[in-house]
Amino acid sequence: MNRKCLIIIPGIPFPPVDGHKLKIYNLIKILSKTYALHIVTIARTIPNEAEVSFIEAHSYKHSHFMQNIGQSLRNMCFNLFSNIPYQVSYFTLREVKRYLKEDQDNYEFVFLNLIRTAGYLPELSGNKIVLDMVDLLSKSYLKSSNTTSSPVYKTIYSIEASRLLRYEKLIIEQCALTLCVNQQEAESLNEIGKVAWLPNGVKESLFQYDAFDRQYANGIAFFGTMFYQPNIDAVLWFEKHVMDKLNPDIKLYIIGARPASIILQMAKKRRNVIITGFLDDPYLLLNSCFAHIAPMQNGGGIQNKVLETMGMGKINILTSHGANPIKGGINGSHFLVEDEAFKMATLINDLFENPVKYEHIKANAKQLIMENYTWQAYEHKLSKLLTTIGN
């Protein structure tokens, strides 16, 4: 295979246990069908045997760079009074810059995964750069600075939003193509550079998933990485404003890796809150609950957990922040949207007591995902986009 592609990843793309890893895992599998991949990963941990095995199976060459926390923090301090976003400083390592300068391979494309890898652009001049930006972080961080429950994150989000606003525009101008999961954001950025809407997909096996356990039938579920601040904020908002208004027979299941201590405390004070942590197969519980919630108050991108459960034919109750990125989704037809706590509680109670009334949403949700949000559709659109900027 003569066609080569370099991809730089902030993290390790396996196993696909969260939204970012799921996305990059599928991107690697798709690209490796057409291109010989050179995969560069940057993380605080050394890849284990399974992680290395996945990377080796999908690349002709790979290099991993360990993040030294001391060096990364020094980079951030050095750029404290600059306009460089903190996350870019954190992931821009001297060893990686030197490695890329010495690399003599010729690439058809270079993929930068997330804006935080954009610090390597100077070493990649002459290449066609594809920025897999995912979403407009400056916009997301600005909203998060006003809605997060953490005073520390409030300060960080505020400063980072200002820096990202300038930096994102600068980087988009330098890239041949930028990929964005939110259609409205992609369209608004097209005046800066070539930006395309490319939403994430759902694994097609979920369309036929039918395992069910009646013990979870009275439950609603929140599914997401539980050390991620926007997920923490969503659950805290729901617990504070909605839980006391729910039918006491309804249980809330919180599914996701590494739940923060403030989340763990919820289960100690509420009998009807069950925190599962990471599950090898979360879909049994998800398929058995009568509904799923994503009361997102901040954060960015499109919620994979919502797409997956919609693809399973389940009912999702969302805030508008979680619903807006899902193109084609209609409130009352494909999901239920409510931003006001009392009305959200009323909606969940009515769904619990009168499920037949909402039965149509299940089929509509699955159909929308099957037609628009599969990894097969993602692959087809990506291939066409790369053709537009190819030789």
mmCIF file of C-alpha atoms in Angstrom:
data_model
loop_
_atom_site.group_PDB
_atom_site.id
_atom_site.type_symbol
_atom_site.label_atom_id
_atom_site.label_comp_id
_atom_site.label_asym_id
_atom_site.label_seq_id
_atom_site.Cartn_x
_atom_site.Cartn_y
_atom_site.Cartn_z
ATOM 1 C CA MET A 1 0.000 0.000 0.000
ATOM 2 C CA ASN A 2 1.797 3.152 -1.271
ATOM 3 C CA ARG A 3 -0.686 5.726 -0.028
ATOM 4 C CA LYS A 4 0.457 6.852 3.400
ATOM 5 C CA CYS A 5 -1.291 8.831 6.102
ATOM 6 C CA LEU A 6 0.012 10.164 9.416
ATOM 7 C CA ILE A 7 -2.359 10.549 12.351
ATOM 8 C CA ILE A 8 -1.425 12.267 15.635
ATOM 9 C CA ILE A 9 -3.586 11.362 18.625
ATOM 10 C CA PRO A 10 -3.693 12.877 22.144
ATOM 11 C CA GLY A 11 -4.350 9.615 23.953
ATOM 12 C CA ILE A 12 -4.510 5.905 23.137
ATOM 13 C CA PRO A 13 -7.348 4.894 20.772
ATOM 14 C CA PHE A 14 -8.168 1.557 22.358
ATOM 15 C CA PRO A 15 -10.326 0.184 23.888
ATOM 16 C CA PRO A 16 -13.243 2.362 22.669
ATOM 17 C CA VAL A 17 -14.706 3.000 26.119
ATOM 18 C CA ASP A 18 -15.569 6.705 25.798
ATOM 19 C CA GLY A 19 -16.709 9.105 23.105
ATOM 20 C CA HIS A 20 -13.235 10.251 22.044
ATOM 21 C CA LYS A 21 -11.760 6.748 21.909
ATOM 22 C CA LEU A 22 -14.784 5.387 20.074
ATOM 23 C CA LYS A 23 -14.445 8.075 17.420
ATOM 24 C CA ILE A 24 -10.693 7.705 16.859
ATOM 25 C CA TYR A 25 -10.924 3.895 17.021
ATOM 26 C CA ASN A 26 -13.376 3.899 14.125
ATOM 27 C CA LEU A 27 -11.456 6.564 12.211
ATOM 28 C CA ILE A 28 -8.306 4.426 12.366
ATOM 29 C CA LYS A 29 -10.187 1.330 11.188
ATOM 30 C CA ILE A 30 -11.671 3.295 8.282
ATOM 31 C CA LEU A 31 -8.445 5.001 7.186
ATOM 32 C CA SER A 32 -6.428 1.784 7.391
ATOM 33 C CA LYS A 33 -8.591 0.270 4.629
ATOM 34 C CA THR A 34 -7.174 2.771 2.133
ATOM 35 C CA TYR A 35 -3.957 4.120 3.623
ATOM 36 C CA ALA A 36 -0.827 2.781 5.269
ATOM 37 C CA LEU A 37 -1.064 4.524 8.632
ATOM 38 C CA HIS A 38 1.711 5.995 10.717
ATOM 39 C CA ILE A 39 0.126 6.403 14.158
ATOM 40 C CA VAL A 40 1.654 8.758 16.716
ATOM 41 C CA THR A 41 0.133 8.667 20.194
ATOM 42 C CA ILE A 42 0.773 10.976 23.147
ATOM 43 C CA ALA A 43 -0.368 9.966 26.624
ATOM 44 C CA ARG A 44 0.617 9.811 30.293
ATOM 45 C CA THR A 45 0.605 6.015 30.279
ATOM 46 C CA ILE A 46 2.473 3.318 28.376
ATOM 47 C CA PRO A 47 0.205 1.360 26.011
ATOM 48 C CA ASN A 48 -0.576 -2.131 27.270
ATOM 49 C CA GLU A 49 -0.436 -5.284 25.156
ATOM 50 C CA ALA A 50 -4.012 -5.000 23.884
ATOM 51 C CA GLU A 51 -3.589 -1.315 22.987
ATOM 52 C CA VAL A 52 -0.325 -1.971 21.137
ATOM 53 C CA SER A 53 -1.896 -4.927 19.345
ATOM 54 C CA PHE A 54 -4.725 -2.753 17.980
ATOM 55 C CA ILE A 55 -2.322 -0.026 16.836
ATOM 56 C CA GLU A 56 0.075 -2.489 15.187
ATOM 57 C CA ALA A 57 -2.780 -4.226 13.374
ATOM 58 C CA HIS A 58 -3.787 -0.940 11.735
ATOM 59 C CA SER A 59 -0.444 0.742 10.973
ATOM 60 C CA TYR A 60 2.837 0.234 9.157
ATOM 61 C CA LYS A 61 4.625 2.338 11.748
ATOM 62 C CA HIS A 62 3.730 3.690 15.147
ATOM 63 C CA SER A 63 5.385 5.769 17.842
ATOM 64 C CA HIS A 64 4.243 6.485 21.366
ATOM 65 C CA PHE A 65 5.404 9.465 23.422
ATOM 66 C CA MET A 66 4.997 9.566 27.159
ATOM 67 C CA GLN A 67 3.799 12.827 28.621
ATOM 68 C CA ASN A 68 6.003 14.018 31.417
ATOM 69 C CA ILE A 69 3.649 15.941 33.667
ATOM 70 C CA GLY A 70 6.444 18.218 34.780
ATOM 71 C CA GLN A 71 7.340 19.140 31.205
ATOM 72 C CA SER A 72 3.701 19.601 30.217
ATOM 73 C CA LEU A 73 3.084 21.898 33.169
ATOM 74 C CA ARG A 74 6.250 23.839 32.345
ATOM 75 C CA ASN A 75 4.962 24.268 28.794
ATOM 76 C CA MET A 76 1.704 25.652 30.178
ATOM 77 C CA CYS A 77 3.540 28.015 32.532
ATOM 78 C CA PHE A 78 5.814 29.185 29.717
ATOM 79 C CA ASN A 79 2.709 30.072 27.679
ATOM 80 C CA LEU A 80 0.834 31.477 30.660
ATOM 81 C CA PHE A 81 0.796 35.002 29.215
ATOM 82 C CA SER A 82 0.563 33.985 25.559
ATOM 83 C CA ASN A 83 -2.524 33.312 23.450
ATOM 84 C CA ILE A 84 -1.815 29.580 23.149
ATOM 85 C CA PRO A 85 -4.608 27.443 24.663
ATOM 86 C CA TYR A 86 -3.551 25.482 27.730
ATOM 87 C CA GLN A 87 -4.454 22.149 26.168
ATOM 88 C CA VAL A 88 -2.270 22.842 23.130
ATOM 89 C CA SER A 89 0.707 23.712 25.354
ATOM 90 C CA TYR A 90 0.047 20.599 27.415
ATOM 91 C CA PHE A 91 0.232 18.250 24.432
ATOM 92 C CA THR A 92 3.042 19.948 22.472
ATOM 93 C CA LEU A 93 6.202 18.013 23.369
ATOM 94 C CA ARG A 94 9.755 18.738 22.213
ATOM 95 C CA GLU A 95 10.398 15.044 21.495
ATOM 96 C CA VAL A 96 7.396 14.836 19.185
ATOM 97 C CA LYS A 97 8.356 18.019 17.335
ATOM 98 C CA ARG A 98 11.866 16.665 16.816
ATOM 99 C CA TYR A 99 10.515 13.292 15.678
ATOM 100 C CA LEU A 100 8.205 14.893 13.113
ATOM 101 C CA LYS A 101 10.995 17.105 11.764
ATOM 102 C CA GLU A 102 13.189 14.055 11.169
ATOM 103 C CA ASP A 103 10.414 11.967 9.617
ATOM 104 C CA GLN A 104 11.104 11.524 5.891
ATOM 105 C CA ASP A 105 7.911 9.708 4.855
ATOM 106 C CA ASN A 106 5.659 11.261 2.239
ATOM 107 C CA TYR A 107 2.029 11.435 3.284
ATOM 108 C CA GLU A 108 -1.095 11.938 1.247
ATOM 109 C CA PHE A 109 -2.760 13.368 4.362
ATOM 110 C CA VAL A 110 -1.878 14.198 7.944
ATOM 111 C CA PHE A 111 -4.724 13.942 10.473
ATOM 112 C CA LEU A 112 -4.550 16.025 13.626
ATOM 113 C CA ASN A 113 -6.966 14.625 16.172
ATOM 114 C CA LEU A 114 -8.471 17.491 18.199
ATOM 115 C CA ILE A 115 -7.234 21.075 18.358
ATOM 116 C CA ARG A 116 -4.764 20.112 21.119
ATOM 117 C CA THR A 117 -2.439 18.518 18.530
ATOM 118 C CA ALA A 118 -2.305 21.681 16.411
ATOM 119 C CA GLY A 119 0.966 22.706 18.087
ATOM 120 C CA TYR A 120 2.741 20.421 15.611
ATOM 121 C CA LEU A 121 1.611 22.283 12.487
ATOM 122 C CA PRO A 122 4.994 24.034 11.953
ATOM 123 C CA GLU A 123 6.700 20.629 11.703
ATOM 124 C CA LEU A 124 4.155 19.438 9.123
ATOM 125 C CA SER A 125 4.405 22.215 6.539
ATOM 126 C CA GLY A 126 4.020 20.975 2.992
ATOM 127 C CA ASN A 127 1.499 18.308 3.966
ATOM 128 C CA LYS A 128 -2.258 18.344 3.426
ATOM 129 C CA ILE A 129 -3.583 18.716 6.965
ATOM 130 C CA VAL A 130 -6.975 17.422 8.078
ATOM 131 C CA LEU A 131 -8.018 18.774 11.472
ATOM 132 C CA ASP A 132 -10.420 16.378 13.156
ATOM 133 C CA MET A 133 -11.648 19.204 15.372
ATOM 134 C CA VAL A 134 -14.891 17.462 16.468
ATOM 135 C CA ASP A 135 -16.490 20.676 17.749
ATOM 136 C CA LEU A 136 -15.921 24.371 18.368
ATOM 137 C CA LEU A 137 -14.373 24.219 21.820
ATOM 138 C CA SER A 138 -14.312 27.994 22.306
ATOM 139 C CA LYS A 139 -18.108 28.074 22.134
ATOM 140 C CA SER A 140 -18.449 25.012 24.359
ATOM 141 C CA TYR A 141 -16.008 26.346 26.974
ATOM 142 C CA LEU A 142 -17.697 29.736 27.060
ATOM 143 C CA LYS A 143 -21.024 28.132 27.933
ATOM 144 C CA SER A 144 -19.331 25.758 30.366
ATOM 145 C CA SER A 145 -17.760 28.694 32.222
ATOM 146 C CA ASN A 146 -21.285 29.887 33.038
ATOM 147 C CA THR A 147 -22.885 26.544 33.861
ATOM 148 C CA THR A 148 -20.258 24.297 35.471
ATOM 149 C CA SER A 149 -20.629 23.498 39.161
ATOM 150 C CA SER A 150 -16.850 23.573 39.714
ATOM 151 C CA PRO A 151 -15.259 26.956 40.617
ATOM 152 C CA VAL A 152 -11.882 25.685 39.363
ATOM 153 C CA TYR A 153 -13.277 24.638 35.993
ATOM 154 C CA LYS A 154 -15.237 27.897 35.781
ATOM 155 C CA THR A 155 -11.948 29.839 35.785
ATOM 156 C CA ILE A 156 -10.176 27.436 33.434
ATOM 157 C CA TYR A 157 -13.065 27.375 30.955
ATOM 158 C CA SER A 158 -13.270 31.178 30.909
ATOM 159 C CA ILE A 159 -9.571 31.697 30.118
ATOM 160 C CA GLU A 160 -9.386 28.783 27.692
ATOM 161 C CA ALA A 161 -12.484 29.943 25.777
ATOM 162 C CA SER A 162 -10.864 33.296 25.049
ATOM 163 C CA ARG A 163 -7.649 31.687 23.817
ATOM 164 C CA LEU A 164 -9.421 29.046 21.760
ATOM 165 C CA LEU A 165 -11.601 31.621 19.993
ATOM 166 C CA ARG A 166 -8.540 33.122 18.315
ATOM 167 C CA TYR A 167 -6.522 29.937 17.970
ATOM 168 C CA GLU A 168 -9.231 27.831 16.316
ATOM 169 C CA LYS A 169 -9.685 30.374 13.538
ATOM 170 C CA LEU A 170 -5.925 30.580 12.993
ATOM 171 C CA ILE A 171 -5.568 26.786 12.693
ATOM 172 C CA ILE A 172 -8.626 26.284 10.468
ATOM 173 C CA GLU A 173 -7.120 28.770 8.004
ATOM 174 C CA GLN A 174 -3.968 26.633 7.755
ATOM 175 C CA CYS A 175 -5.691 23.270 7.265
ATOM 176 C CA ALA A 176 -6.864 21.786 3.980
ATOM 177 C CA LEU A 177 -9.950 20.389 5.697
ATOM 178 C CA THR A 178 -11.538 20.629 9.144
ATOM 179 C CA LEU A 179 -14.088 18.070 10.341
ATOM 180 C CA CYS A 180 -16.867 19.011 12.752
ATOM 181 C CA VAL A 181 -19.681 16.894 14.251
ATOM 182 C CA ASN A 182 -22.071 19.833 14.661
ATOM 183 C CA GLN A 183 -23.625 20.979 11.384
ATOM 184 C CA GLN A 184 -24.401 24.520 12.532
ATOM 185 C CA GLU A 185 -20.831 25.024 13.725
ATOM 186 C CA ALA A 186 -19.420 23.591 10.487
ATOM 187 C CA GLU A 187 -21.512 25.977 8.408
ATOM 188 C CA SER A 188 -20.555 28.999 10.525
ATOM 189 C CA LEU A 189 -16.841 28.186 10.179
ATOM 190 C CA ASN A 190 -16.865 27.796 6.403
ATOM 191 C CA GLU A 191 -16.076 31.480 5.932
ATOM 192 C CA ILE A 192 -12.721 30.840 7.666
ATOM 193 C CA GLY A 193 -11.650 27.699 5.770
ATOM 194 C CA LYS A 194 -12.911 24.429 4.323
ATOM 195 C CA VAL A 195 -14.999 22.949 7.146
ATOM 196 C CA ALA A 196 -17.258 19.931 6.713
ATOM 197 C CA TRP A 197 -19.993 18.403 8.841
ATOM 198 C CA LEU A 198 -19.169 14.779 9.640
ATOM 199 C CA PRO A 199 -21.182 13.318 12.543
ATOM 200 C CA ASN A 200 -20.127 10.261 14.513
ATOM 201 C CA GLY A 201 -21.644 6.863 13.865
ATOM 202 C CA VAL A 202 -23.242 4.028 15.797
ATOM 203 C CA LYS A 203 -22.103 0.409 15.561
ATOM 204 C CA GLU A 204 -24.727 -1.422 13.573
ATOM 205 C CA SER A 205 -24.883 -4.406 15.942
ATOM 206 C CA LEU A 206 -26.852 -2.199 18.360
ATOM 207 C CA PHE A 207 -29.770 -2.036 15.918
ATOM 208 C CA GLN A 208 -30.487 -5.708 16.675
ATOM 209 C CA TYR A 209 -29.570 -5.732 20.364
ATOM 210 C CA ASP A 210 -32.370 -7.469 22.283
ATOM 211 C CA ALA A 211 -30.960 -8.670 25.625
ATOM 212 C CA PHE A 212 -33.234 -7.584 28.466
ATOM 213 C CA ASP A 213 -33.265 -7.862 32.269
ATOM 214 C CA ARG A 214 -36.532 -7.032 34.028
ATOM 215 C CA GLN A 215 -34.783 -5.906 37.223
ATOM 216 C CA TYR A 216 -33.870 -2.651 35.432
ATOM 217 C CA ALA A 217 -37.314 -2.013 33.925
ATOM 218 C CA ASN A 218 -38.174 0.761 36.412
ATOM 219 C CA GLY A 219 -34.953 2.567 35.686
ATOM 220 C CA ILE A 220 -33.689 5.551 33.756
ATOM 221 C CA ALA A 221 -30.015 5.640 32.810
ATOM 222 C CA PHE A 222 -27.283 8.197 32.310
ATOM 223 C CA PHE A 223 -24.375 6.819 30.270
ATOM 224 C CA GLY A 224 -21.010 8.554 29.986
ATOM 225 C CA THR A 225 -17.479 8.853 31.322
ATOM 226 C CA MET A 226 -18.046 10.019 34.868
ATOM 227 C CA PHE A 227 -14.814 11.933 35.437
ATOM 228 C CA TYR A 228 -15.662 14.230 32.495
ATOM 229 C CA GLN A 229 -16.828 17.548 33.944
ATOM 230 C CA PRO A 230 -19.812 18.164 31.585
ATOM 231 C CA ASN A 231 -21.172 14.691 32.485
ATOM 232 C CA ILE A 232 -20.659 15.445 36.178
ATOM 233 C CA ASP A 233 -22.464 18.778 35.778
ATOM 234 C CA ALA A 234 -25.362 17.098 33.953
ATOM 235 C CA VAL A 235 -25.879 14.485 36.672
ATOM 236 C CA LEU A 236 -25.523 17.016 39.500
ATOM 237 C CA TRP A 237 -28.111 19.278 37.877
ATOM 238 C CA PHE A 238 -30.512 16.367 37.493
ATOM 239 C CA GLU A 239 -29.997 15.174 41.069
ATOM 240 C CA LYS A 240 -30.477 18.651 42.513
ATOM 241 C CA HIS A 241 -33.433 19.833 40.436
ATOM 242 C CA VAL A 242 -35.283 16.749 39.140
ATOM 243 C CA MET A 243 -34.799 13.693 41.374
ATOM 244 C CA ASP A 244 -37.084 14.807 44.224
ATOM 245 C CA LYS A 245 -39.949 15.343 41.765
ATOM 246 C CA LEU A 246 -39.811 11.825 40.305
ATOM 247 C CA ASN A 247 -42.031 8.896 41.152
ATOM 248 C CA PRO A 248 -40.172 7.193 44.053
ATOM 249 C CA ASP A 249 -40.361 3.854 42.220
ATOM 250 C CA ILE A 250 -38.045 5.182 39.500
ATOM 251 C CA LYS A 251 -34.356 4.339 39.870
ATOM 252 C CA LEU A 252 -31.497 6.271 38.301
ATOM 253 C CA TYR A 253 -28.572 4.205 36.989
ATOM 254 C CA ILE A 254 -25.345 6.114 36.363
ATOM 255 C CA ILE A 255 -23.095 4.130 34.027
ATOM 256 C CA GLY A 256 -19.539 5.155 33.240
ATOM 257 C CA ALA A 257 -15.887 4.763 34.110
ATOM 258 C CA ARG A 258 -14.143 6.408 37.074
ATOM 259 C CA PRO A 259 -17.060 8.219 38.733
ATOM 260 C CA ALA A 260 -15.942 11.343 40.579
ATOM 261 C CA SER A 261 -16.264 11.373 44.377
ATOM 262 C CA ILE A 262 -19.102 13.900 44.248
ATOM 263 C CA ILE A 263 -21.036 11.440 42.063
ATOM 264 C CA LEU A 264 -20.315 8.516 44.385
ATOM 265 C CA GLN A 265 -21.728 10.532 47.282
ATOM 266 C CA MET A 266 -25.116 10.672 45.541
ATOM 267 C CA ALA A 267 -25.622 6.937 45.973
ATOM 268 C CA LYS A 268 -24.947 7.251 49.704
ATOM 269 C CA LYS A 269 -27.759 9.728 50.260
ATOM 270 C CA ARG A 270 -30.296 8.386 47.736
ATOM 271 C CA ARG A 271 -31.535 4.797 47.686
ATOM 272 C CA ASN A 272 -32.844 5.103 44.150
ATOM 273 C CA VAL A 273 -29.459 6.121 42.665
ATOM 274 C CA ILE A 274 -27.212 3.241 41.572
ATOM 275 C CA ILE A 275 -23.708 3.935 40.299
ATOM 276 C CA THR A 276 -22.342 1.036 38.271
ATOM 277 C CA GLY A 277 -18.957 2.386 37.230
ATOM 278 C CA PHE A 278 -17.516 0.872 34.055
ATOM 279 C CA LEU A 279 -19.457 -2.063 32.593
ATOM 280 C CA ASP A 280 -18.082 -4.477 29.990
ATOM 281 C CA ASP A 281 -21.577 -4.591 28.483
ATOM 282 C CA PRO A 282 -23.533 -1.455 29.414
ATOM 283 C CA TYR A 283 -26.103 -2.194 26.730
ATOM 284 C CA LEU A 284 -27.971 -4.822 28.743
ATOM 285 C CA LEU A 285 -28.817 -2.229 31.374
ATOM 286 C CA LEU A 286 -29.444 0.463 28.768
ATOM 287 C CA ASN A 287 -31.806 -1.754 26.799
ATOM 288 C CA SER A 288 -33.667 -2.770 29.957
ATOM 289 C CA CYS A 289 -34.334 0.748 31.335
ATOM 290 C CA PHE A 290 -37.520 2.474 30.216
ATOM 291 C CA ALA A 291 -35.696 5.688 29.261
ATOM 292 C CA HIS A 292 -32.355 7.437 29.074
ATOM 293 C CA ILE A 293 -31.450 10.932 30.135
ATOM 294 C CA ALA A 294 -28.823 13.375 28.876
ATOM 295 C CA PRO A 295 -29.567 16.616 30.776
ATOM 296 C CA MET A 296 -26.422 18.283 29.424
ATOM 297 C CA GLN A 297 -25.800 21.807 30.675
ATOM 298 C CA ASN A 298 -22.515 22.294 28.841
ATOM 299 C CA GLY A 299 -19.886 20.371 26.896
ATOM 300 C CA GLY A 300 -19.520 20.061 23.167
ATOM 301 C CA GLY A 301 -19.986 17.817 20.187
ATOM 302 C CA ILE A 302 -22.624 15.225 19.619
ATOM 303 C CA GLN A 303 -23.354 12.783 22.428
ATOM 304 C CA ASN A 304 -22.437 9.256 21.326
ATOM 305 C CA LYS A 305 -24.421 7.844 24.229
ATOM 306 C CA VAL A 306 -27.576 9.473 22.843
ATOM 307 C CA LEU A 307 -26.979 8.231 19.296
ATOM 308 C CA GLU A 308 -26.347 4.687 20.540
ATOM 309 C CA THR A 309 -29.461 4.445 22.676
ATOM 310 C CA MET A 310 -31.563 6.024 19.930
ATOM 311 C CA GLY A 311 -30.162 3.378 17.574
ATOM 312 C CA MET A 312 -31.305 0.715 20.052
ATOM 313 C CA GLY A 313 -34.826 2.119 19.802
ATOM 314 C CA LYS A 314 -34.872 3.666 23.266
ATOM 315 C CA ILE A 315 -36.469 6.914 24.427
ATOM 316 C CA ASN A 316 -34.077 9.737 25.296
ATOM 317 C CA ILE A 317 -34.986 12.743 27.431
ATOM 318 C CA LEU A 318 -32.593 15.574 26.602
ATOM 319 C CA THR A 319 -31.963 19.213 27.288
ATOM 320 C CA SER A 320 -31.782 21.372 24.167
ATOM 321 C CA HIS A 321 -27.989 21.505 24.572
ATOM 322 C CA GLY A 322 -27.831 17.748 24.005
ATOM 323 C CA ALA A 323 -30.490 17.651 21.300
ATOM 324 C CA ASN A 324 -29.419 20.526 19.047
ATOM 325 C CA PRO A 325 -26.421 18.789 17.369
ATOM 326 C CA ILE A 326 -28.564 15.831 16.216
ATOM 327 C CA LYS A 327 -29.536 16.838 12.699
ATOM 328 C CA GLY A 328 -32.953 15.579 11.686
ATOM 329 C CA GLY A 329 -34.022 14.923 15.267
ATOM 330 C CA ILE A 330 -37.420 16.373 16.198
ATOM 331 C CA ASN A 331 -38.714 16.870 19.730
ATOM 332 C CA GLY A 332 -41.660 14.571 20.338
ATOM 333 C CA SER A 333 -40.817 12.406 17.343
ATOM 334 C CA HIS A 334 -37.226 11.155 17.812
ATOM 335 C CA PHE A 335 -36.598 12.160 21.433
ATOM 336 C CA LEU A 336 -38.064 14.353 24.161
ATOM 337 C CA VAL A 337 -36.531 17.747 24.946
ATOM 338 C CA GLU A 338 -37.055 19.726 28.135
ATOM 339 C CA ASP A 339 -34.831 22.316 29.810
ATOM 340 C CA GLU A 340 -37.060 23.135 32.791
ATOM 341 C CA ALA A 341 -36.539 20.781 35.741
ATOM 342 C CA PHE A 342 -40.183 20.505 36.863
ATOM 343 C CA LYS A 343 -41.394 19.817 33.329
ATOM 344 C CA MET A 344 -38.629 17.262 32.802
ATOM 345 C CA ALA A 345 -39.689 15.411 35.961
ATOM 346 C CA THR A 346 -43.333 15.518 34.858
ATOM 347 C CA LEU A 347 -42.350 14.156 31.462
ATOM 348 C CA ILE A 348 -40.359 11.257 32.948
ATOM 349 C CA ASN A 349 -43.198 10.400 35.350
ATOM 350 C CA ASP A 350 -45.724 10.394 32.524
ATOM 351 C CA LEU A 351 -43.468 8.201 30.396
ATOM 352 C CA PHE A 352 -43.104 5.786 33.328
ATOM 353 C CA GLU A 353 -46.852 5.589 33.936
ATOM 354 C CA ASN A 354 -48.070 5.793 30.324
ATOM 355 C CA PRO A 355 -45.365 4.204 28.134
ATOM 356 C CA VAL A 356 -47.694 3.376 25.230
ATOM 357 C CA LYS A 357 -48.235 7.095 24.655
ATOM 358 C CA TYR A 358 -44.565 7.474 23.658
ATOM 359 C CA GLU A 359 -44.065 4.189 21.815
ATOM 360 C CA HIS A 360 -43.755 5.881 18.412
ATOM 361 C CA ILE A 361 -40.530 7.609 19.462
ATOM 362 C CA LYS A 362 -38.648 4.302 19.656
ATOM 363 C CA ALA A 363 -39.118 3.340 16.002
ATOM 364 C CA ASN A 364 -38.558 6.900 14.784
ATOM 365 C CA ALA A 365 -35.316 7.212 16.762
ATOM 366 C CA LYS A 366 -33.905 3.953 15.427
ATOM 367 C CA GLN A 367 -34.830 4.849 11.849
ATOM 368 C CA LEU A 368 -33.128 8.246 12.075
ATOM 369 C CA ILE A 369 -29.888 6.701 13.334
ATOM 370 C CA MET A 370 -29.922 3.827 10.823
ATOM 371 C CA GLU A 371 -30.300 6.281 7.934
ATOM 372 C CA ASN A 372 -27.907 9.007 9.029
ATOM 373 C CA TYR A 373 -25.586 8.045 11.864
ATOM 374 C CA THR A 374 -23.707 4.837 11.092
ATOM 375 C CA TRP A 375 -19.958 4.346 10.731
ATOM 376 C CA GLN A 376 -20.655 3.160 7.180
ATOM 377 C CA ALA A 377 -22.222 6.548 6.385
ATOM 378 C CA TYR A 378 -19.287 8.254 8.128
ATOM 379 C CA GLU A 379 -16.801 6.290 5.985
ATOM 380 C CA HIS A 380 -18.614 7.116 2.750
ATOM 381 C CA LYS A 381 -18.748 10.844 3.474
ATOM 382 C CA LEU A 382 -15.137 10.989 4.696
ATOM 383 C CA SER A 383 -13.942 9.310 1.514
ATOM 384 C CA LYS A 384 -15.746 11.898 -0.613
ATOM 385 C CA LEU A 385 -14.360 14.772 1.460
ATOM 386 C CA LEU A 386 -10.771 13.537 1.156
ATOM 387 C CA THR A 387 -11.227 13.286 -2.613
ATOM 388 C CA THR A 388 -12.049 17.011 -2.739
ATOM 389 C CA ILE A 389 -8.667 17.936 -1.236
ATOM 390 C CA GLY A 390 -6.567 15.108 -2.738
ATOM 391 C CA ASN A 391 -4.061 15.353 -5.544
#
